[in-house]
Short mmCIF file of C-alpha atoms in Angstrom, two decimals:
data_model
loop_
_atom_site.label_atom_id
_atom_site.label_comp_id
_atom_site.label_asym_id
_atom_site.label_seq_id
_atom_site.Cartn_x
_atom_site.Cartn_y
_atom_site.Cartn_z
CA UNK X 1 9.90 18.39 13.60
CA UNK X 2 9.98 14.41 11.71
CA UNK X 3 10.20 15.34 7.87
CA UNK X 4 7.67 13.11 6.18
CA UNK X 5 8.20 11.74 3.30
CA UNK X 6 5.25 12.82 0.82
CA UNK X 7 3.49 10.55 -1.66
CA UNK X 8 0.51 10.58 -3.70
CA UNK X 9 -1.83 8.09 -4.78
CA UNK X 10 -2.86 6.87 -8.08
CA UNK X 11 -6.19 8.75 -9.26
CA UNK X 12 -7.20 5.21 -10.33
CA UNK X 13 -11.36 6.12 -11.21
CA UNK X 14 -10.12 9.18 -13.05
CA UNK X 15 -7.22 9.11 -14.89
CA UNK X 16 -8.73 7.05 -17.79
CA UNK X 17 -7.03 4.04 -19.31
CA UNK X 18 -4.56 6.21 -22.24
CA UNK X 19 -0.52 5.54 -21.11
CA UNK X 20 -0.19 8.78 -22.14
CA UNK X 21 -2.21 10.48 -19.23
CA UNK X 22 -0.72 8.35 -17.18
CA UNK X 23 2.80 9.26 -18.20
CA UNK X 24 2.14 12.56 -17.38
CA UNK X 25 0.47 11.84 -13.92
CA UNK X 26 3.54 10.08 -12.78
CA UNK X 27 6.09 12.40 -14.00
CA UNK X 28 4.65 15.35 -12.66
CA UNK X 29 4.27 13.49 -9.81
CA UNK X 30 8.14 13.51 -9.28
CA UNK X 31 8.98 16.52 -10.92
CA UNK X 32 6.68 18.14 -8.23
CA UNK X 33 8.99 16.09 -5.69
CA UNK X 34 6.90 13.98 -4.38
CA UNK X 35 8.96 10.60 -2.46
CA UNK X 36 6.08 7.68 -3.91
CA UNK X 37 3.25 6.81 -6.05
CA UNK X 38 0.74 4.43 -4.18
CA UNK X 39 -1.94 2.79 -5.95
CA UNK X 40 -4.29 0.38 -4.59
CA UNK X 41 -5.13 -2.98 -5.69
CA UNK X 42 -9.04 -4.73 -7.18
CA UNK X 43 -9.02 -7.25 -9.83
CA UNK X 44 -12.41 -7.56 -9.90
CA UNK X 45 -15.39 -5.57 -9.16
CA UNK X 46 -18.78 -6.47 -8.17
CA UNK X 47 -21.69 -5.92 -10.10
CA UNK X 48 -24.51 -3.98 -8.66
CA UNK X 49 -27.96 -5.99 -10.15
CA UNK X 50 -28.27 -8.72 -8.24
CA UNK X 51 -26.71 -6.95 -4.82
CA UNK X 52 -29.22 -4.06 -3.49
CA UNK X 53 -27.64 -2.31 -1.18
CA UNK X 54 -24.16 -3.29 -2.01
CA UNK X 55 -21.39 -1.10 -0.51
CA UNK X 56 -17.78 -0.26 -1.89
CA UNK X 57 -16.05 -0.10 -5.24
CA UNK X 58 -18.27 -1.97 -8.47
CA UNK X 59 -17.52 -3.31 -11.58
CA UNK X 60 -17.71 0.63 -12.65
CA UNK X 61 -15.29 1.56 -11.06
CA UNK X 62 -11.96 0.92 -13.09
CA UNK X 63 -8.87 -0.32 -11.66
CA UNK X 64 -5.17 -0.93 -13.38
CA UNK X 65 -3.90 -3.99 -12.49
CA UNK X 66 -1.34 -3.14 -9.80
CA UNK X 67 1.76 -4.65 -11.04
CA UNK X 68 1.73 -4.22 -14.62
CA UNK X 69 0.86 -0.43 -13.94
CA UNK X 70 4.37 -0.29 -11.85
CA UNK X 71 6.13 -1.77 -14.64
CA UNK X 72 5.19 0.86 -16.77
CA UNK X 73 5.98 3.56 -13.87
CA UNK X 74 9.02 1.82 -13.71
CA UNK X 75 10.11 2.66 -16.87
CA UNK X 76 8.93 6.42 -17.09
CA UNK X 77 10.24 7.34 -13.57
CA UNK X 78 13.49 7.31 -12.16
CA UNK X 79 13.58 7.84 -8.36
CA UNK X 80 9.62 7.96 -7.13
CA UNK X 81 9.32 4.66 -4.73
CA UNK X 82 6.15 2.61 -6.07
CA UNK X 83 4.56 1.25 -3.37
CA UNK X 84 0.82 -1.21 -3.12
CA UNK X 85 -1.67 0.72 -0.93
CA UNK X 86 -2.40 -2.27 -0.54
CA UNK X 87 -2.37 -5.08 -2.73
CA UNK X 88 -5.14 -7.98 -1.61
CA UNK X 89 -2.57 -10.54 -0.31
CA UNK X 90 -4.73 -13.78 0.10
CA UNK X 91 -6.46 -13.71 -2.81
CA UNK X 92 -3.30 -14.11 -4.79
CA UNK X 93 -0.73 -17.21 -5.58
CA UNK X 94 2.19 -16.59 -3.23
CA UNK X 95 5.19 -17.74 -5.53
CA UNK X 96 3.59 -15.40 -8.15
CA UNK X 97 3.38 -12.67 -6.36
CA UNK X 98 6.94 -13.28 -4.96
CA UNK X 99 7.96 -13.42 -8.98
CA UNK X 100 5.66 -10.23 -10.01
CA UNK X 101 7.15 -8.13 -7.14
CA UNK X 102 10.47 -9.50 -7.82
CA UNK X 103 10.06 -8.14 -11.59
CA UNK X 104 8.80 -4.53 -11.21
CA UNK X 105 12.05 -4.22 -8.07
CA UNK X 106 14.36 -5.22 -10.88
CA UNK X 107 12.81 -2.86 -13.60
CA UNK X 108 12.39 0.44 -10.65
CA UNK X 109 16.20 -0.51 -9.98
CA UNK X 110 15.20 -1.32 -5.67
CA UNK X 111 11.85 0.88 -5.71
CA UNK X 112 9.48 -1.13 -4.65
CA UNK X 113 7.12 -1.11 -1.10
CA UNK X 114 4.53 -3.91 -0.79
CA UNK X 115 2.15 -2.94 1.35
CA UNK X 116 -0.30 -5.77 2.03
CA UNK X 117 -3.70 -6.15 3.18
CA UNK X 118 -6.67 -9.38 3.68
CA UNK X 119 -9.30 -7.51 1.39
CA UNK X 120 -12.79 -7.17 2.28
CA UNK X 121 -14.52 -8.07 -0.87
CA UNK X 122 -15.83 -12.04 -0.76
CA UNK X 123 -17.09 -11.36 -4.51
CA UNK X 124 -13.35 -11.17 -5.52
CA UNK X 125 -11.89 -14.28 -3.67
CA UNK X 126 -14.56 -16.62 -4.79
CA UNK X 127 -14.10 -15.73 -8.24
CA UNK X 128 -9.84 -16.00 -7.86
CA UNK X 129 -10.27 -19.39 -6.29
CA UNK X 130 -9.22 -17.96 -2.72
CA UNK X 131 -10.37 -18.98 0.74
CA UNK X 132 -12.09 -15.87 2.49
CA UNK X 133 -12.61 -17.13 5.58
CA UNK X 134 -8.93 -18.36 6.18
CA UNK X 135 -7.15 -15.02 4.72
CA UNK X 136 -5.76 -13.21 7.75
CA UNK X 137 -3.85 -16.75 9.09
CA UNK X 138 -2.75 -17.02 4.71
CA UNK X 139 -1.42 -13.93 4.59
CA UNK X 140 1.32 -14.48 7.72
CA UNK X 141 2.26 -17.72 5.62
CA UNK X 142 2.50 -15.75 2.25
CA UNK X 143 4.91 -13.48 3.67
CA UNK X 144 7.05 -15.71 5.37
CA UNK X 145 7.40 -17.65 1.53
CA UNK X 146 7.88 -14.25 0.34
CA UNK X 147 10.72 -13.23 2.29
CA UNK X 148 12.17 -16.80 1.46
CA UNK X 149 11.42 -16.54 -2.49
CA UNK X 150 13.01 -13.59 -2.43
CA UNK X 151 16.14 -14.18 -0.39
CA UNK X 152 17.45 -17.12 -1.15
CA UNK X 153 18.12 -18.75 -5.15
CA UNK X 154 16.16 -22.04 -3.67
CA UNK X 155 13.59 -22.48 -1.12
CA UNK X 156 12.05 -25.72 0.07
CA UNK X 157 9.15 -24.86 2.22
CA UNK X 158 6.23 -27.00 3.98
CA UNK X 159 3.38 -24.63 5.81
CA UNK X 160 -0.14 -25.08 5.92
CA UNK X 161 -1.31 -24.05 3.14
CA UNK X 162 2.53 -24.01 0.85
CA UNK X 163 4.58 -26.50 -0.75
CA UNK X 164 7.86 -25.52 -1.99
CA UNK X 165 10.31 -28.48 -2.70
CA UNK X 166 14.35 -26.99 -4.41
CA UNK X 167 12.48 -24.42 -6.31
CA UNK X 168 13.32 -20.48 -6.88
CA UNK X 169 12.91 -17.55 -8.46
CA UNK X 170 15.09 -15.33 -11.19
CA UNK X 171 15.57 -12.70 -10.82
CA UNK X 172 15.46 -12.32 -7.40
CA UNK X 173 14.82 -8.27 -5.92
CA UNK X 174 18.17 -5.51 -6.30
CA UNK X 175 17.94 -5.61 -2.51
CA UNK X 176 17.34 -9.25 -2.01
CA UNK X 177 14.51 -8.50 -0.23
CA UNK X 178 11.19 -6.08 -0.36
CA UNK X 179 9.95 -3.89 2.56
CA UNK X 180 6.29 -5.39 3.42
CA UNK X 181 4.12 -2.98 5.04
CA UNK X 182 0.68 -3.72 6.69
CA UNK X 183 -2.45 -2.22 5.90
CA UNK X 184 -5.35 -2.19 8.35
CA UNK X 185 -6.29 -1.84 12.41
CA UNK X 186 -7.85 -4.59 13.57
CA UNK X 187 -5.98 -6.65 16.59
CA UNK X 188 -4.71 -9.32 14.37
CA UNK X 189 -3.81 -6.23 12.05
CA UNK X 190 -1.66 -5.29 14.70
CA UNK X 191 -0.55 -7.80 15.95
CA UNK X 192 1.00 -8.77 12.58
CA UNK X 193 2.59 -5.28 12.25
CA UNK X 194 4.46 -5.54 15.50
CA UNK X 195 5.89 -9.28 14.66
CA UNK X 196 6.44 -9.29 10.60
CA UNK X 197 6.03 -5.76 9.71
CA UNK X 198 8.38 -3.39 8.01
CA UNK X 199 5.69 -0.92 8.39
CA UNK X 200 2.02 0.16 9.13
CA UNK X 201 -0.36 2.06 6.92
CA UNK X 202 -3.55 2.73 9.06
CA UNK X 203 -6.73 3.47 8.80
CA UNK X 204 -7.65 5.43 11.52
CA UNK X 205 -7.21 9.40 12.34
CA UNK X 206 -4.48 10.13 14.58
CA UNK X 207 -5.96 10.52 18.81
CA UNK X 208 -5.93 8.12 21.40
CA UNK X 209 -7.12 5.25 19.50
CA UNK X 210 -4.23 5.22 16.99
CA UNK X 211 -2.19 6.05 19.52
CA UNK X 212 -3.59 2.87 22.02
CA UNK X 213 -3.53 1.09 18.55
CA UNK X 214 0.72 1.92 17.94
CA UNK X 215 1.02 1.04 21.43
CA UNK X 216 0.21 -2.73 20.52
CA UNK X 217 2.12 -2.83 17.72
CA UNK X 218 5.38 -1.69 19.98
CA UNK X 219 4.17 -4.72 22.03
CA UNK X 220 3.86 -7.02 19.71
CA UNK X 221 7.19 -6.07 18.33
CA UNK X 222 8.88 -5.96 21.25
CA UNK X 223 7.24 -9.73 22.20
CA UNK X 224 8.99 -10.97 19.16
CA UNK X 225 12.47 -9.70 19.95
CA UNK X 226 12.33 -6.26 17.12
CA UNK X 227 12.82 -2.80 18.05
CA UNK X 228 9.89 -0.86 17.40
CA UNK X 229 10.55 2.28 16.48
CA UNK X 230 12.02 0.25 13.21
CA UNK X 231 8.73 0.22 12.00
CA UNK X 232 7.54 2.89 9.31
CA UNK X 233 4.17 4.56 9.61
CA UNK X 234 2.26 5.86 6.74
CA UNK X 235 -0.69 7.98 7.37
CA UNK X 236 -3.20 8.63 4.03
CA UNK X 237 -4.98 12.41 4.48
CA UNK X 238 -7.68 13.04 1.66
CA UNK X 239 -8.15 15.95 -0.23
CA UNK X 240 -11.56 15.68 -0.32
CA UNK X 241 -12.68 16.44 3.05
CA UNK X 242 -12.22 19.30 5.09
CA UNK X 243 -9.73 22.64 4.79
CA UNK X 244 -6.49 22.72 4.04
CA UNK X 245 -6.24 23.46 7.93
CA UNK X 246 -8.11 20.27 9.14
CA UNK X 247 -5.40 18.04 6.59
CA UNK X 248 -2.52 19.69 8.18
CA UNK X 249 -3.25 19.22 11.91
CA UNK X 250 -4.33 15.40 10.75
CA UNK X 251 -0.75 15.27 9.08
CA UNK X 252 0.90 16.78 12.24
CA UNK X 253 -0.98 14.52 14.71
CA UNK X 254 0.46 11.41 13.12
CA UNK X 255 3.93 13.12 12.80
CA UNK X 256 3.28 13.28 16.81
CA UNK X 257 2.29 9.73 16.59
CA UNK X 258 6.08 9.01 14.75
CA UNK X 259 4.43 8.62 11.40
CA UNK X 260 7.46 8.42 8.41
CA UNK X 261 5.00 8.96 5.38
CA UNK X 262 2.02 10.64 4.62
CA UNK X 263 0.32 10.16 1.50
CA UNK X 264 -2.33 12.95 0.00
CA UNK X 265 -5.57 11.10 -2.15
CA UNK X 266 -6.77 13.36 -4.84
CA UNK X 267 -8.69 10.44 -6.56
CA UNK X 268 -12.28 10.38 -6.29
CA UNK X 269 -12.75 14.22 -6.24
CA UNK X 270 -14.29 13.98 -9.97
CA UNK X 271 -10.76 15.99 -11.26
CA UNK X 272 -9.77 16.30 -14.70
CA UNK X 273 -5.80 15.15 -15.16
CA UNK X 274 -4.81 18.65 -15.00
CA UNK X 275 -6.41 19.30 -12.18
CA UNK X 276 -5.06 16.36 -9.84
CA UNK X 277 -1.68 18.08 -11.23
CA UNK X 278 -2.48 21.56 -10.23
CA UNK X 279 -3.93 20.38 -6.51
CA UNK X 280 -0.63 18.05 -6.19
CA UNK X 281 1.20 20.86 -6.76
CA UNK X 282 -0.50 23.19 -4.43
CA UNK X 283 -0.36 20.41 -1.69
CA UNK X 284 2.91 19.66 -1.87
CA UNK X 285 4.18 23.68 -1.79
CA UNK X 286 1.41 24.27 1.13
CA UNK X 287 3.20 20.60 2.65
CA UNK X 288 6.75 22.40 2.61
CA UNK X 289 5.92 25.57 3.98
CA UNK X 290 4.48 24.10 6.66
CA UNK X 291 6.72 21.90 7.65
CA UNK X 292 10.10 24.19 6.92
CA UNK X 293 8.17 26.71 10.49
#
């Protein structure tokens, strides 16, 4: 049987905005032995008045900005990966990003996973200055600058929608590059896994349509020349639905699918801090037990 590697996510809505509470989120997150932290990625969010019927997170809902919050992690961890579950690619400067990333890789001493994503909120683009229409064909650009920002001390690049001319950044990542996982299923989803992907974080529950979906991603990868079984696969199984029973055969149906990761979501249950703890640390014995038959 695959071990997975287990993460959590960030109880972002919950856990308040005191550094101490999140201190003692993230430690116990490691202590309990948990492999990453993922946290997920709004700058803005929309406000309800003047949009009845408006669906997804609001400007109630709080969010820590992603890579600040992993430079604090950074400093009061020492081996959980930190990983973006996913950050909003498009809707953000490139070179910035490239810097940002850079920064909290060099602080977690190599811990960083980008996973990346096009965003489905219009409210936040327009008010970043970003292009929603064009953000799926932006985002194969971005990481292609990426890789280059971070691999090399200058870059001169000239894309569609980037201009780099003898420029670079410093410090560059411990690893001189970043893993960059895609988040999302839809064809072009794919399609980008298989071609540029380090990795795939879906969306979907595992059956024949993830595994029809993983079959175009081998394609794809196999169209551009990569072996696919090089590619990571990080399911997400929430807490909030279902029996412990139902998570388990979810979490063993993607380790059928070759899934490398599974992370468990405690946030949006309504918990108090010490009671994400206490259901982390159930999860993760109840995780070992079963996987150790």
């Amino acid at each position: 049987m695959i071990t997975l590697r287990l993460g959590a996510i960030f109880p972002h809505n919950e856990i308040g905005a005191a550094p101490e509470a999140i201190k003692t989120w993230a430690t116990a997150v490691e202590d309990l032995g948990y492999h990453h932290i993922m946290a997920f990625d709004h700058v803005l969010g929309a406000g309800t008045r003047n949009r009845p019927g408006w669906r997804g997170y609001t400007s109630a809902d709080a969010f820590h900005e992603i890579f600040i919050l992993f430079g604090y992690l950074a400093a009061v961890t020492t081996s959980t990966e930190l990983v973006t579950g996913v950050l909003v690619l498009p809707q953000r400067q490139t070179a910035l990003v490239a810097k940002q990333a850079a920064e909290v890789d060099v602080l977690s001493k190599g811990r960083l996973r980008l996973g990346v994503g096009v965003g489905w909120n219009d409210v936040e683009y327009e008010a970043l200055g970003q292009d929603f229409t064009t953000r799926g064909r932006r985002a194969e650009e971005q990481v292609e600058v990426l890789r280059a920002l971070w691999a090399t001390p200058e870059v001169t690049f000239e894309g569609r929608w980037h201009s780099i001319q003898d420029a670079g950044i410093n410090p560059r990542p411990v690893r001189g590059s970043i893993p960059v996982w895609f988040g999302g299923h839809s064809e072009a989803t794919l399609q980008r896994v298989g071609r540029l992907g380090d990795g795939w974080l879906p969306l979907v529950k595992p059956g024949p349509q993830a595994k029809d979906m993983l079959r175009r991603v081998h394609e794809a990868a196999q169209q551009a020349g990569r072996d696919p079984h090089t590619i990571g696969i990080e399911a997400k199984v929430s807490l909030s639905t279902g029996s412990m029973e139902d998570q388990l055969s979810f979490v063993d149906g993607w380790r059928e699918l070759g899934a490398t990761h599974v992370t468990v979501e405690t946030h949006g249950m309504g918990l108090t801090l010490r009671e994400h703890v206490a259901l982390l640390q159930e999860t993760a014995k109840t995780f070992q037990r079963h996987g150790d038959r």
